[in-house]
mmCIF file of C-alpha atoms in Angstrom:
data_model
loop_
_atom_site.group_PDB
_atom_site.id
_atom_site.type_symbol
_atom_site.label_atom_id
_atom_site.label_comp_id
_atom_site.label_asym_id
_atom_site.label_seq_id
_atom_site.Cartn_x
_atom_site.Cartn_y
_atom_site.Cartn_z
ATOM 1 C CA MET A 76 46.409 -140.884 -51.537
ATOM 2 C CA ASN A 77 49.385 -141.983 -49.412
ATOM 3 C CA ASN A 78 50.614 -140.056 -46.384
ATOM 4 C CA THR A 79 53.868 -138.962 -48.036
ATOM 5 C CA TYR A 80 52.066 -137.357 -50.962
ATOM 6 C CA LEU A 81 49.567 -135.700 -48.614
ATOM 7 C CA LYS A 82 52.362 -134.218 -46.486
ATOM 8 C CA GLN A 83 54.113 -132.905 -49.589
ATOM 9 C CA ALA A 84 50.901 -131.340 -50.859
ATOM 10 C CA LEU A 85 50.158 -129.692 -47.511
ATOM 11 C CA GLY A 86 53.750 -128.413 -47.321
ATOM 12 C CA ALA A 87 53.472 -126.880 -50.778
ATOM 13 C CA ILE A 88 50.205 -125.181 -49.800
ATOM 14 C CA ARG A 89 51.761 -123.761 -46.637
ATOM 15 C CA ASP A 90 54.763 -122.461 -48.602
ATOM 16 C CA GLY A 91 52.425 -120.871 -51.115
ATOM 17 C CA ILE A 92 50.435 -119.140 -48.387
ATOM 18 C CA LYS A 93 53.649 -117.789 -46.807
ATOM 19 C CA THR A 94 54.831 -116.497 -50.187
ATOM 20 C CA LEU A 95 51.505 -114.781 -50.848
ATOM 21 C CA ALA A 96 51.525 -113.261 -47.378
ATOM 22 C CA SER A 97 55.052 -111.896 -47.857
ATOM 23 C CA PHE A 98 54.164 -110.572 -51.302
ATOM 24 C CA GLY A 99 51.016 -108.965 -49.942
ATOM 25 C CA SER A 100 52.956 -107.310 -47.141
ATOM 26 C CA ALA A 101 55.498 -105.951 -49.617
ATOM 27 C CA LEU A 102 52.698 -104.597 -51.799
ATOM 28 C CA LEU A 103 51.091 -102.903 -48.809
ATOM 29 C CA ASP A 104 54.406 -101.303 -47.855
ATOM 30 C CA ALA A 105 55.018 -100.123 -51.406
ATOM 31 C CA GLY A 106 51.452 -98.881 -51.715
ATOM 32 C CA GLY A 107 51.799 -97.007 -48.460
ATOM 33 C CA MET A 108 54.965 -95.267 -49.630
ATOM 34 C CA ILE A 109 53.227 -94.180 -52.841
ATOM 35 C CA VAL A 110 50.735 -92.178 -50.759
ATOM 36 C CA GLY A 111 53.203 -90.983 -48.143
ATOM 37 C CA VAL A 112 52.950 -93.633 -45.407
ATOM 38 C CA ARG A 113 56.399 -93.571 -43.786
ATOM 39 C CA HIS A 114 58.175 -96.292 -41.810
ATOM 40 C CA SER A 115 61.715 -94.878 -41.589
ATOM 41 C CA LYS A 116 62.898 -93.396 -38.307
ATOM 42 C CA GLU A 117 63.724 -89.706 -38.019
ATOM 43 C CA PRO A 118 65.576 -87.867 -35.250
ATOM 44 C CA ASP A 119 63.519 -86.932 -32.214
ATOM 45 C CA TYR A 120 63.193 -83.183 -31.877
ATOM 46 C CA GLN A 121 61.485 -80.702 -29.602
ATOM 47 C CA LEU A 122 58.922 -78.466 -31.301
ATOM 48 C CA LEU A 123 59.458 -74.924 -30.018
ATOM 49 C CA SER A 124 56.959 -72.947 -32.118
ATOM 50 C CA THR A 125 54.754 -73.121 -35.217
ATOM 51 C CA ASP A 126 53.632 -70.464 -37.697
ATOM 52 C CA GLY A 127 51.619 -72.016 -40.523
ATOM 53 C CA ASN A 128 53.933 -74.350 -42.404
ATOM 54 C CA ILE A 129 57.016 -73.049 -40.581
ATOM 55 C CA GLN A 130 58.341 -74.534 -37.353
ATOM 56 C CA ILE A 131 61.221 -73.884 -35.004
ATOM 57 C CA ARG A 132 62.668 -77.195 -33.793
ATOM 58 C CA LEU A 133 65.405 -78.136 -31.359
ATOM 59 C CA TYR A 134 67.302 -81.174 -32.644
ATOM 60 C CA PRO A 135 69.562 -83.352 -30.490
ATOM 61 C CA ALA A 136 73.140 -84.160 -31.420
ATOM 62 C CA ILE A 137 73.240 -86.689 -34.269
ATOM 63 C CA LEU A 138 75.685 -88.583 -36.461
ATOM 64 C CA THR A 139 75.495 -88.247 -40.226
ATOM 65 C CA ALA A 140 77.165 -89.917 -43.175
ATOM 66 C CA GLU A 141 77.784 -87.392 -45.916
ATOM 67 C CA THR A 142 79.267 -87.242 -49.370
ATOM 68 C CA LEU A 143 80.121 -84.425 -51.760
ATOM 69 C CA ILE A 144 78.968 -84.944 -55.337
ATOM 70 C CA ASP A 145 80.631 -83.095 -58.190
ATOM 71 C CA ALA A 146 77.563 -82.975 -60.426
ATOM 72 C CA ASP A 147 74.536 -80.832 -61.120
ATOM 73 C CA TYR A 148 71.416 -81.062 -58.954
ATOM 74 C CA ALA A 149 69.630 -83.632 -61.129
ATOM 75 C CA ALA A 150 72.568 -86.047 -61.298
ATOM 76 C CA SER A 151 73.654 -85.551 -57.684
ATOM 77 C CA GLY A 152 70.499 -87.161 -56.315
ATOM 78 C CA SER A 153 71.034 -90.632 -57.741
ATOM 79 C CA LEU A 154 74.833 -90.541 -57.402
ATOM 80 C CA GLY A 155 74.793 -89.445 -53.770
ATOM 81 C CA PHE A 156 71.962 -91.739 -52.744
ATOM 82 C CA LYS A 157 73.602 -94.785 -54.328
ATOM 83 C CA ARG A 158 76.873 -94.028 -52.551
ATOM 84 C CA LEU A 159 75.345 -93.501 -49.092
ATOM 85 C CA ALA A 160 72.803 -96.314 -49.423
ATOM 86 C CA GLY A 161 75.642 -98.686 -50.262
ATOM 87 C CA PHE A 162 77.346 -97.711 -47.003
ATOM 88 C CA ILE A 163 74.327 -98.340 -44.758
ATOM 89 C CA PHE A 164 73.363 -101.543 -46.567
ATOM 90 C CA GLY A 165 76.704 -103.244 -45.979
ATOM 91 C CA GLU A 166 79.491 -101.562 -47.950
ATOM 92 C CA ASN A 167 81.473 -100.843 -44.793
ATOM 93 C CA HIS A 168 84.400 -102.480 -42.994
ATOM 94 C CA SER A 169 82.058 -104.427 -40.698
ATOM 95 C CA ALA A 170 79.719 -105.565 -43.513
ATOM 96 C CA GLN A 171 76.972 -104.300 -41.202
ATOM 97 C CA GLN A 172 73.531 -103.394 -42.484
ATOM 98 C CA MET A 173 71.685 -100.497 -40.893
ATOM 99 C CA ALA A 174 68.119 -99.277 -41.115
ATOM 100 C CA MET A 175 67.275 -96.476 -43.511
ATOM 101 C CA THR A 176 66.477 -93.219 -41.742
ATOM 102 C CA VAL A 177 65.091 -89.856 -42.829
ATOM 103 C CA PRO A 178 65.462 -87.162 -43.877
ATOM 104 C CA VAL A 179 67.896 -87.329 -46.762
ATOM 105 C CA SER A 180 69.435 -83.859 -46.875
ATOM 106 C CA ARG A 181 71.079 -81.989 -49.728
ATOM 107 C CA GLN A 182 72.865 -78.657 -49.684
ATOM 108 C CA ALA A 183 74.645 -76.644 -52.365
ATOM 109 C CA VAL A 184 78.384 -76.230 -51.739
ATOM 110 C CA ASP A 185 79.900 -73.982 -54.406
ATOM 111 C CA LYS A 186 79.114 -75.883 -57.617
ATOM 112 C CA GLN A 187 78.759 -79.244 -55.883
ATOM 113 C CA TRP A 188 76.077 -80.895 -53.750
ATOM 114 C CA LEU A 189 76.500 -82.301 -50.261
ATOM 115 C CA MET A 190 74.129 -85.173 -49.434
ATOM 116 C CA SER A 191 73.769 -86.635 -45.956
ATOM 117 C CA PHE A 192 71.972 -89.513 -44.238
ATOM 118 C CA VAL A 193 71.140 -89.458 -40.530
ATOM 119 C CA MET A 194 72.608 -92.469 -38.748
ATOM 120 C CA PRO A 195 70.378 -94.623 -36.476
ATOM 121 C CA ALA A 196 70.048 -93.108 -32.996
ATOM 122 C CA ALA A 197 71.559 -96.183 -31.313
ATOM 123 C CA GLN A 198 74.861 -95.757 -33.174
ATOM 124 C CA THR A 199 77.856 -93.916 -31.703
ATOM 125 C CA LEU A 200 81.202 -92.984 -33.224
ATOM 126 C CA GLU A 201 82.620 -96.086 -31.548
ATOM 127 C CA THR A 202 79.962 -98.514 -32.819
ATOM 128 C CA LEU A 203 79.268 -97.066 -36.260
ATOM 129 C CA PRO A 204 80.983 -99.121 -38.984
ATOM 130 C CA LYS A 205 83.633 -97.335 -41.022
ATOM 131 C CA PRO A 206 82.802 -96.658 -44.673
ATOM 132 C CA ILE A 207 84.872 -98.380 -47.332
ATOM 133 C CA ASN A 208 84.316 -95.562 -49.821
ATOM 134 C CA PRO A 209 86.777 -92.723 -49.060
ATOM 135 C CA ASP A 210 84.258 -90.211 -50.428
ATOM 136 C CA ILE A 211 81.961 -90.822 -47.431
ATOM 137 C CA ALA A 212 82.641 -88.929 -44.199
ATOM 138 C CA ILE A 213 81.060 -89.468 -40.780
ATOM 139 C CA LYS A 214 80.210 -86.232 -38.978
ATOM 140 C CA GLU A 215 79.097 -85.409 -35.451
ATOM 141 C CA ILE A 216 76.413 -82.725 -35.598
ATOM 142 C CA PRO A 217 75.861 -80.939 -32.267
ATOM 143 C CA ALA A 218 72.415 -80.112 -30.926
ATOM 144 C CA ARG A 219 70.998 -77.195 -32.878
ATOM 145 C CA LYS A 220 67.957 -74.990 -33.311
ATOM 146 C CA VAL A 221 66.485 -75.234 -36.810
ATOM 147 C CA ALA A 222 63.888 -73.242 -38.734
ATOM 148 C CA VAL A 223 61.880 -75.604 -40.944
ATOM 149 C CA LEU A 224 59.499 -74.880 -43.813
ATOM 150 C CA SER A 225 57.360 -77.852 -44.929
ATOM 151 C CA TYR A 226 55.801 -78.309 -48.355
ATOM 152 C CA SER A 227 54.630 -81.046 -50.716
ATOM 153 C CA GLY A 228 55.164 -81.541 -54.433
ATOM 154 C CA SER A 229 58.217 -82.473 -56.448
ATOM 155 C CA LEU A 230 61.616 -81.784 -54.906
ATOM 156 C CA THR A 231 63.009 -79.781 -57.813
ATOM 157 C CA LEU A 232 65.791 -77.221 -57.742
ATOM 158 C CA ASP A 233 63.212 -74.504 -58.435
ATOM 159 C CA SER A 234 61.036 -75.591 -55.496
ATOM 160 C CA ILE A 235 64.067 -75.717 -53.184
ATOM 161 C CA THR A 236 65.192 -72.240 -54.263
ATOM 162 C CA HIS A 237 61.693 -70.764 -53.945
ATOM 163 C CA ASN A 238 60.974 -72.232 -50.515
ATOM 164 C CA SER A 239 64.454 -71.369 -49.250
ATOM 165 C CA GLU A 240 63.780 -67.728 -50.133
ATOM 166 C CA LEU A 241 60.419 -67.871 -48.340
ATOM 167 C CA LEU A 242 62.037 -69.218 -45.182
ATOM 168 C CA LEU A 243 64.909 -66.712 -45.292
ATOM 169 C CA ASN A 244 62.406 -63.862 -45.701
ATOM 170 C CA TRP A 245 60.376 -65.194 -42.748
ATOM 171 C CA LEU A 246 63.487 -65.279 -40.571
ATOM 172 C CA ASP A 247 64.485 -61.783 -41.668
ATOM 173 C CA SER A 248 61.022 -60.398 -40.882
ATOM 174 C CA ARG A 249 61.334 -61.716 -37.330
ATOM 175 C CA GLN A 250 64.972 -60.697 -36.921
ATOM 176 C CA ILE A 251 66.052 -64.305 -36.411
ATOM 177 C CA GLN A 252 69.663 -64.904 -37.408
ATOM 178 C CA ALA A 253 70.391 -67.723 -39.846
ATOM 179 C CA VAL A 254 73.690 -69.471 -39.123
ATOM 180 C CA SER A 255 73.705 -71.928 -42.039
ATOM 181 C CA GLU A 256 72.805 -72.070 -45.689
ATOM 182 C CA PRO A 257 69.420 -73.638 -46.546
ATOM 183 C CA ARG A 258 69.342 -77.388 -47.128
ATOM 184 C CA SER A 259 66.565 -79.579 -48.478
ATOM 185 C CA ALA A 260 65.219 -82.505 -46.474
ATOM 186 C CA ALA A 261 63.350 -85.359 -48.195
ATOM 187 C CA TYR A 262 61.272 -87.935 -46.330
ATOM 188 C CA ASP A 263 59.863 -90.053 -49.170
ATOM 189 C CA PRO A 264 61.167 -92.235 -52.014
ATOM 190 C CA PRO A 265 60.951 -90.738 -55.519
ATOM 191 C CA TRP A 266 57.942 -92.874 -56.483
ATOM 192 C CA THR A 267 55.736 -91.259 -53.818
ATOM 193 C CA LEU A 268 53.014 -89.192 -55.496
ATOM 194 C CA PRO A 269 54.034 -85.509 -55.352
ATOM 195 C CA GLN A 270 50.933 -84.388 -53.435
ATOM 196 C CA PHE A 271 51.746 -86.844 -50.627
ATOM 197 C CA ARG A 272 55.436 -86.015 -50.302
ATOM 198 C CA ARG A 273 56.906 -84.402 -47.219
ATOM 199 C CA ASN A 274 59.618 -81.989 -48.243
ATOM 200 C CA GLU A 275 61.310 -79.482 -45.970
ATOM 201 C CA ILE A 276 63.819 -76.656 -46.021
ATOM 202 C CA HIS A 277 66.084 -76.516 -42.951
ATOM 203 C CA ILE A 278 68.121 -73.506 -41.808
ATOM 204 C CA ASP A 279 70.109 -73.519 -38.564
ATOM 205 C CA ILE A 280 69.401 -70.442 -36.445
ATOM 206 C CA ALA A 281 71.048 -68.683 -33.517
#
């Protein structure tokens, strides 16, 4: 066997090992997401109190990208996510890609649905790329106190409605004033097994 052939063979083996390693890493990541292992960043918050599956949190000021979808709940998920994901993955005037963050929030607005992504903490209004799609708006959200109810399972309209009512009743029983409508907050991709999903209902409070 000559040296040239040996070098080519060794190079092919090394490339194969790298490919297998990358594939294995991707499988581990995907497998982790199936059972609720999360890698996406979420906003830092201060935990003020806990009562079972309900928490009061103090969130810092954040930037969000949001879009209003004129569709029913089922259709609004894929339409809104595709639109906002396109923005953070390069469909902006700087062709800049940004990391995915959580949660993905959705809120009913009349007969439409408002979906929002949290922007990476390092971004500011000055550094954040401008969306190409005119249906995407960048919003500054001031620091706020939020009541949060956590639950697992499928993020259906029925589950959102039911858990929103539970959280509103909890606030009412403690004479805590709600200052926003309930919104859902999702932390996992749709292929995560329902029992491992982290779903939340958020309501801003006084």
